[in-house]
Every structure is written in C-alpha cells, then in structure tokens.
Amino acid sequence: LVPDVGMWPDDDTYGFGAHSPEDLDRLVGFNRYIDRVAVGVGQGANHAFGHGGPGEFNARVVENSCSEKILEYESGAKARVCYEPHFYHLFDLPVKTMEDLKHITLPDPDAPERWQGFRSDVAYLKDKGEYTVGWVNGFFSACHYFFCDFQELLINMVVSPELVSALLQMVGEWNLRAA
C-alpha cells in the first residue's frame, strides 16, 4: 500500500502549503500511539521518518505508474521509488566535478511560498500540546543524497578535497539560511 496523500504532490509542484487540520490530527494521533514527543512541521515533511519539509530539498513527481514513481529533487537529482518490492534508488546526481558544482542553482530558502502554512501548522500543533520540529538537510548526507554518489563523495574526500569542501559549504550555507 503506497499512500499518496501528503507524501508527494501530484501536480508537479513542490507543495509547500499548509497541512489540513485532519492531517495534523492524524499526526497527533500517530505520535500519541507511538509515544513520540514531537511532530515535524511544514508541507513535505515525512512525519514517520523525520525528513523533509521546507527546510530540506524536496521532490516533485516527474513520472508516476502503478509500480513506481520517479522523483526529481530541487537539486536536480532523481530517485526511483519502486513499490513491490520496495526499492529506492538515487540517480542523475548532478555533481561529479568542481565545474558541475558551479552550475548548481539551489532554491531560495527564504522564498515565502516555501514556508506557506508553516506558522499555522506550528500554532495548531502547539495548541494540541505537541512539540514541533522543523528539519534541515544533513550537512554531509545532503551531499550524497542530492548532489554526488556516496562512493564518489568518499573518494573525493581524498582526491578532490576542494570539491567536497565547496559542496559542504554550499549545503551548509543553504541549511543555515533555512534554519
């Protein structure tokens, strides 16, 4: 069973709007059921796994079938999400060289549409007695999820440390602005 509601927008947008009160009430119920103390906020947040939302690079659906979805992240990287059996594979990661890094255009973390509904989601959940969390990308993990294959990132730590340093700097500055 693959839920579509709230996970990926189906209209080819990144979907940064507010959650519905019904969705937020389900999150509160889920948290109470598993005895979790905080709810991730912001459209696109994956509440079960603790990722996503406007403070992370998000995905839009570029292909959709009954057996898989192809997502494209704001970084340009793509992911294939297969359903049965479940499999997640990143591909088309955009950074292999310093020249590639120069051509990356990140989304504006301050764009108002990115944060649409964030404040109201926080207020609603706090009124229900929940603690709220807004996530940002992991400094290191964002590099190998959204920009560079993991093994290439590790190799580049030795053979091209200036590339890794520049990539970490780019992701880190974006994260600090988003935070």
mmCIF file of C-alpha atoms in Angstrom:
data_model
loop_
_atom_site.group_PDB
_atom_site.id
_atom_site.type_symbol
_atom_site.label_atom_id
_atom_site.label_comp_id
_atom_site.label_asym_id
_atom_site.label_seq_id
_atom_site.Cartn_x
_atom_site.Cartn_y
_atom_site.Cartn_z
ATOM 1 C CA LEU A 1 0.000 0.000 0.000
ATOM 2 C CA VAL A 2 1.524 3.317 -1.064
ATOM 3 C CA PRO A 3 -0.090 6.436 0.388
ATOM 4 C CA ASP A 4 -0.175 9.420 -1.954
ATOM 5 C CA VAL A 5 -1.779 11.969 0.337
ATOM 6 C CA GLY A 6 0.785 14.289 1.858
ATOM 7 C CA MET A 7 3.857 12.429 0.618
ATOM 8 C CA TRP A 8 4.367 13.732 -2.897
ATOM 9 C CA PRO A 9 2.365 16.359 -4.674
ATOM 10 C CA ASP A 10 0.732 15.002 -7.796
ATOM 11 C CA ASP A 11 0.521 18.316 -9.617
ATOM 12 C CA ASP A 12 4.234 18.638 -10.440
ATOM 13 C CA THR A 13 4.857 21.253 -7.749
ATOM 14 C CA TYR A 14 6.952 21.010 -4.615
ATOM 15 C CA GLY A 15 3.854 21.581 -2.474
ATOM 16 C CA PHE A 16 4.957 23.834 0.377
ATOM 17 C CA GLY A 17 1.477 24.769 1.620
ATOM 18 C CA ALA A 18 -0.073 24.007 4.998
ATOM 19 C CA HIS A 19 -1.395 20.619 6.042
ATOM 20 C CA SER A 20 -5.094 20.191 6.578
ATOM 21 C CA PRO A 21 -6.345 20.070 10.186
ATOM 22 C CA GLU A 22 -7.397 16.452 9.519
ATOM 23 C CA ASP A 23 -3.843 15.519 8.520
ATOM 24 C CA LEU A 24 -2.433 17.285 11.569
ATOM 25 C CA ASP A 25 -4.932 15.491 13.828
ATOM 26 C CA ARG A 26 -3.812 12.159 12.336
ATOM 27 C CA LEU A 27 -0.193 13.108 13.106
ATOM 28 C CA VAL A 28 -1.095 13.914 16.692
ATOM 29 C CA GLY A 29 -2.872 10.557 16.986
ATOM 30 C CA PHE A 30 0.107 8.753 15.461
ATOM 31 C CA ASN A 31 2.519 10.480 17.851
ATOM 32 C CA ARG A 32 0.423 9.556 20.848
ATOM 33 C CA TYR A 33 0.112 5.977 19.641
ATOM 34 C CA ILE A 34 3.903 5.524 19.325
ATOM 35 C CA ASP A 35 4.671 7.824 22.291
ATOM 36 C CA ARG A 36 6.718 10.257 20.196
ATOM 37 C CA VAL A 37 7.136 13.732 21.625
ATOM 38 C CA ALA A 38 7.499 15.915 18.513
ATOM 39 C CA VAL A 39 5.878 16.471 15.128
ATOM 40 C CA GLY A 40 7.802 17.610 12.078
ATOM 41 C CA VAL A 41 6.159 20.637 10.500
ATOM 42 C CA GLY A 42 5.896 22.013 7.012
ATOM 43 C CA GLN A 43 4.403 20.562 3.868
ATOM 44 C CA GLY A 44 6.570 17.761 2.535
ATOM 45 C CA ALA A 45 7.754 16.654 5.968
ATOM 46 C CA ASN A 46 7.802 12.874 6.253
ATOM 47 C CA HIS A 47 6.480 12.557 9.758
ATOM 48 C CA ALA A 48 7.185 8.858 10.191
ATOM 49 C CA PHE A 49 10.868 9.082 9.282
ATOM 50 C CA GLY A 50 11.782 12.611 10.268
ATOM 51 C CA HIS A 51 12.779 14.171 6.968
ATOM 52 C CA GLY A 52 11.521 16.735 4.517
ATOM 53 C CA GLY A 53 9.596 19.930 4.804
ATOM 54 C CA PRO A 54 10.518 23.401 3.620
ATOM 55 C CA GLY A 55 13.933 23.316 5.344
ATOM 56 C CA GLU A 56 15.131 20.429 3.191
ATOM 57 C CA PHE A 57 15.440 19.885 -0.544
ATOM 58 C CA ASN A 58 12.131 18.471 -1.681
ATOM 59 C CA ALA A 59 10.958 16.419 -4.629
ATOM 60 C CA ARG A 60 8.309 16.630 -7.268
ATOM 61 C CA VAL A 61 6.839 13.710 -9.166
ATOM 62 C CA VAL A 62 8.081 13.559 -12.771
ATOM 63 C CA GLU A 63 6.758 10.076 -13.633
ATOM 64 C CA ASN A 64 4.093 8.033 -11.925
ATOM 65 C CA SER A 65 2.867 4.491 -12.550
ATOM 66 C CA CYS A 66 1.214 1.760 -10.521
ATOM 67 C CA SER A 67 4.633 0.182 -9.814
ATOM 68 C CA GLU A 68 6.897 3.195 -9.254
ATOM 69 C CA LYS A 69 7.372 6.942 -9.058
ATOM 70 C CA ILE A 70 10.273 8.956 -10.390
ATOM 71 C CA LEU A 71 11.013 11.984 -8.247
ATOM 72 C CA GLU A 72 13.173 14.978 -9.090
ATOM 73 C CA TYR A 73 14.685 16.860 -6.170
ATOM 74 C CA GLU A 74 15.275 20.588 -6.123
ATOM 75 C CA SER A 75 18.987 19.843 -6.566
ATOM 76 C CA GLY A 76 18.323 18.109 -9.902
ATOM 77 C CA ALA A 77 18.990 14.591 -8.555
ATOM 78 C CA LYS A 78 16.361 11.957 -9.275
ATOM 79 C CA ALA A 79 15.086 8.959 -7.363
ATOM 80 C CA ARG A 80 13.184 5.877 -8.461
ATOM 81 C CA VAL A 81 10.770 4.631 -5.807
ATOM 82 C CA CYS A 82 9.522 1.123 -6.614
ATOM 83 C CA TYR A 83 6.603 -0.300 -4.639
ATOM 84 C CA GLU A 84 6.736 -4.109 -4.781
ATOM 85 C CA PRO A 85 9.291 -4.910 -3.688
ATOM 86 C CA HIS A 86 10.049 -1.537 -2.143
ATOM 87 C CA PHE A 87 13.255 -0.078 -3.538
ATOM 88 C CA TYR A 88 14.636 3.446 -3.591
ATOM 89 C CA HIS A 89 17.430 4.339 -5.998
ATOM 90 C CA LEU A 90 19.068 7.730 -6.499
ATOM 91 C CA PHE A 91 20.341 8.590 -9.980
ATOM 92 C CA ASP A 92 21.289 11.589 -12.130
ATOM 93 C CA LEU A 93 23.170 13.147 -9.217
ATOM 94 C CA PRO A 94 24.434 16.435 -10.660
ATOM 95 C CA VAL A 95 27.920 16.896 -9.149
ATOM 96 C CA LYS A 96 30.996 14.992 -10.294
ATOM 97 C CA THR A 97 33.439 17.883 -10.749
ATOM 98 C CA MET A 98 34.040 21.405 -9.480
ATOM 99 C CA GLU A 99 32.697 22.662 -12.819
ATOM 100 C CA ASP A 100 29.403 20.824 -12.166
ATOM 101 C CA LEU A 101 29.145 22.494 -8.776
ATOM 102 C CA LYS A 102 29.401 25.930 -10.415
ATOM 103 C CA HIS A 103 26.205 25.195 -12.373
ATOM 104 C CA ILE A 104 24.056 24.241 -9.381
ATOM 105 C CA THR A 105 21.241 26.657 -8.608
ATOM 106 C CA LEU A 106 19.656 25.989 -5.258
ATOM 107 C CA PRO A 107 16.123 27.045 -4.398
ATOM 108 C CA ASP A 108 15.711 30.190 -2.328
ATOM 109 C CA PRO A 109 15.318 29.016 1.280
ATOM 110 C CA ASP A 110 13.722 32.374 2.139
ATOM 111 C CA ALA A 111 11.010 32.188 -0.542
ATOM 112 C CA PRO A 112 7.642 32.870 1.151
ATOM 113 C CA GLU A 113 5.862 30.069 -0.738
ATOM 114 C CA ARG A 114 8.339 27.611 0.796
ATOM 115 C CA TRP A 115 7.066 28.465 4.260
ATOM 116 C CA GLN A 116 3.375 28.903 3.433
ATOM 117 C CA GLY A 117 1.343 27.446 6.284
ATOM 118 C CA PHE A 118 4.368 26.637 8.443
ATOM 119 C CA ARG A 119 3.418 29.090 11.190
ATOM 120 C CA SER A 120 -0.220 27.958 11.215
ATOM 121 C CA ASP A 121 0.813 24.265 11.394
ATOM 122 C CA VAL A 122 3.059 25.056 14.374
ATOM 123 C CA ALA A 123 0.292 27.026 16.126
ATOM 124 C CA TYR A 124 -2.281 24.277 15.515
ATOM 125 C CA LEU A 125 0.004 21.534 16.804
ATOM 126 C CA LYS A 126 1.174 23.528 19.832
ATOM 127 C CA ASP A 127 -2.487 24.136 20.693
ATOM 128 C CA LYS A 128 -2.881 20.321 20.707
ATOM 129 C CA GLY A 129 0.031 20.038 23.173
ATOM 130 C CA GLU A 130 2.620 18.847 20.640
ATOM 131 C CA TYR A 131 6.241 19.906 20.344
ATOM 132 C CA THR A 132 7.163 20.840 16.792
ATOM 133 C CA VAL A 133 10.340 20.316 14.783
ATOM 134 C CA GLY A 134 11.450 21.886 11.517
ATOM 135 C CA TRP A 135 14.141 19.845 9.764
ATOM 136 C CA VAL A 136 17.051 20.966 7.628
ATOM 137 C CA ASN A 137 19.219 18.823 5.357
ATOM 138 C CA GLY A 138 22.052 16.922 6.969
ATOM 139 C CA PHE A 139 25.274 18.719 6.056
ATOM 140 C CA PHE A 140 27.012 15.517 4.934
ATOM 141 C CA SER A 141 24.029 13.367 3.965
ATOM 142 C CA ALA A 142 22.557 16.079 1.721
ATOM 143 C CA CYS A 143 25.781 15.960 -0.287
ATOM 144 C CA HIS A 144 25.381 12.261 -1.115
ATOM 145 C CA TYR A 145 21.580 12.246 -1.339
ATOM 146 C CA PHE A 146 21.130 15.271 -3.553
ATOM 147 C CA PHE A 147 24.404 16.025 -5.341
ATOM 148 C CA CYS A 148 27.037 13.273 -5.540
ATOM 149 C CA ASP A 149 27.121 9.460 -5.350
ATOM 150 C CA PHE A 150 28.169 8.340 -1.867
ATOM 151 C CA GLN A 151 31.244 6.430 -3.035
ATOM 152 C CA GLU A 152 32.327 9.361 -5.236
ATOM 153 C CA LEU A 153 31.921 11.723 -2.294
ATOM 154 C CA LEU A 154 34.165 9.490 -0.162
ATOM 155 C CA ILE A 155 36.755 9.167 -2.935
ATOM 156 C CA ASN A 156 36.681 12.931 -3.471
ATOM 157 C CA MET A 157 37.450 13.483 0.196
ATOM 158 C CA VAL A 158 40.923 12.169 -0.714
ATOM 159 C CA VAL A 159 41.405 13.035 -4.393
ATOM 160 C CA SER A 160 39.441 16.299 -4.598
ATOM 161 C CA PRO A 161 39.006 17.719 -1.100
ATOM 162 C CA GLU A 162 38.359 21.196 -2.524
ATOM 163 C CA LEU A 163 35.235 19.840 -4.276
ATOM 164 C CA VAL A 164 33.938 18.243 -1.084
ATOM 165 C CA SER A 165 34.725 21.390 0.894
ATOM 166 C CA ALA A 166 32.889 23.583 -1.629
ATOM 167 C CA LEU A 167 29.889 21.215 -1.679
ATOM 168 C CA LEU A 168 29.711 21.138 2.126
ATOM 169 C CA GLN A 169 29.985 24.936 2.180
ATOM 170 C CA MET A 170 27.137 25.312 -0.330
ATOM 171 C CA VAL A 171 24.842 22.914 1.530
ATOM 172 C CA GLY A 172 25.814 24.360 4.907
ATOM 173 C CA GLU A 173 25.073 27.943 3.895
ATOM 174 C CA TRP A 174 21.694 26.896 2.490
ATOM 175 C CA ASN A 175 20.889 24.983 5.688
ATOM 176 C CA LEU A 176 21.811 27.914 7.910
ATOM 177 C CA ARG A 177 19.526 30.216 5.937
ATOM 178 C CA ALA A 178 16.715 27.642 6.066
ATOM 179 C CA ALA A 179 17.201 27.134 9.796
#
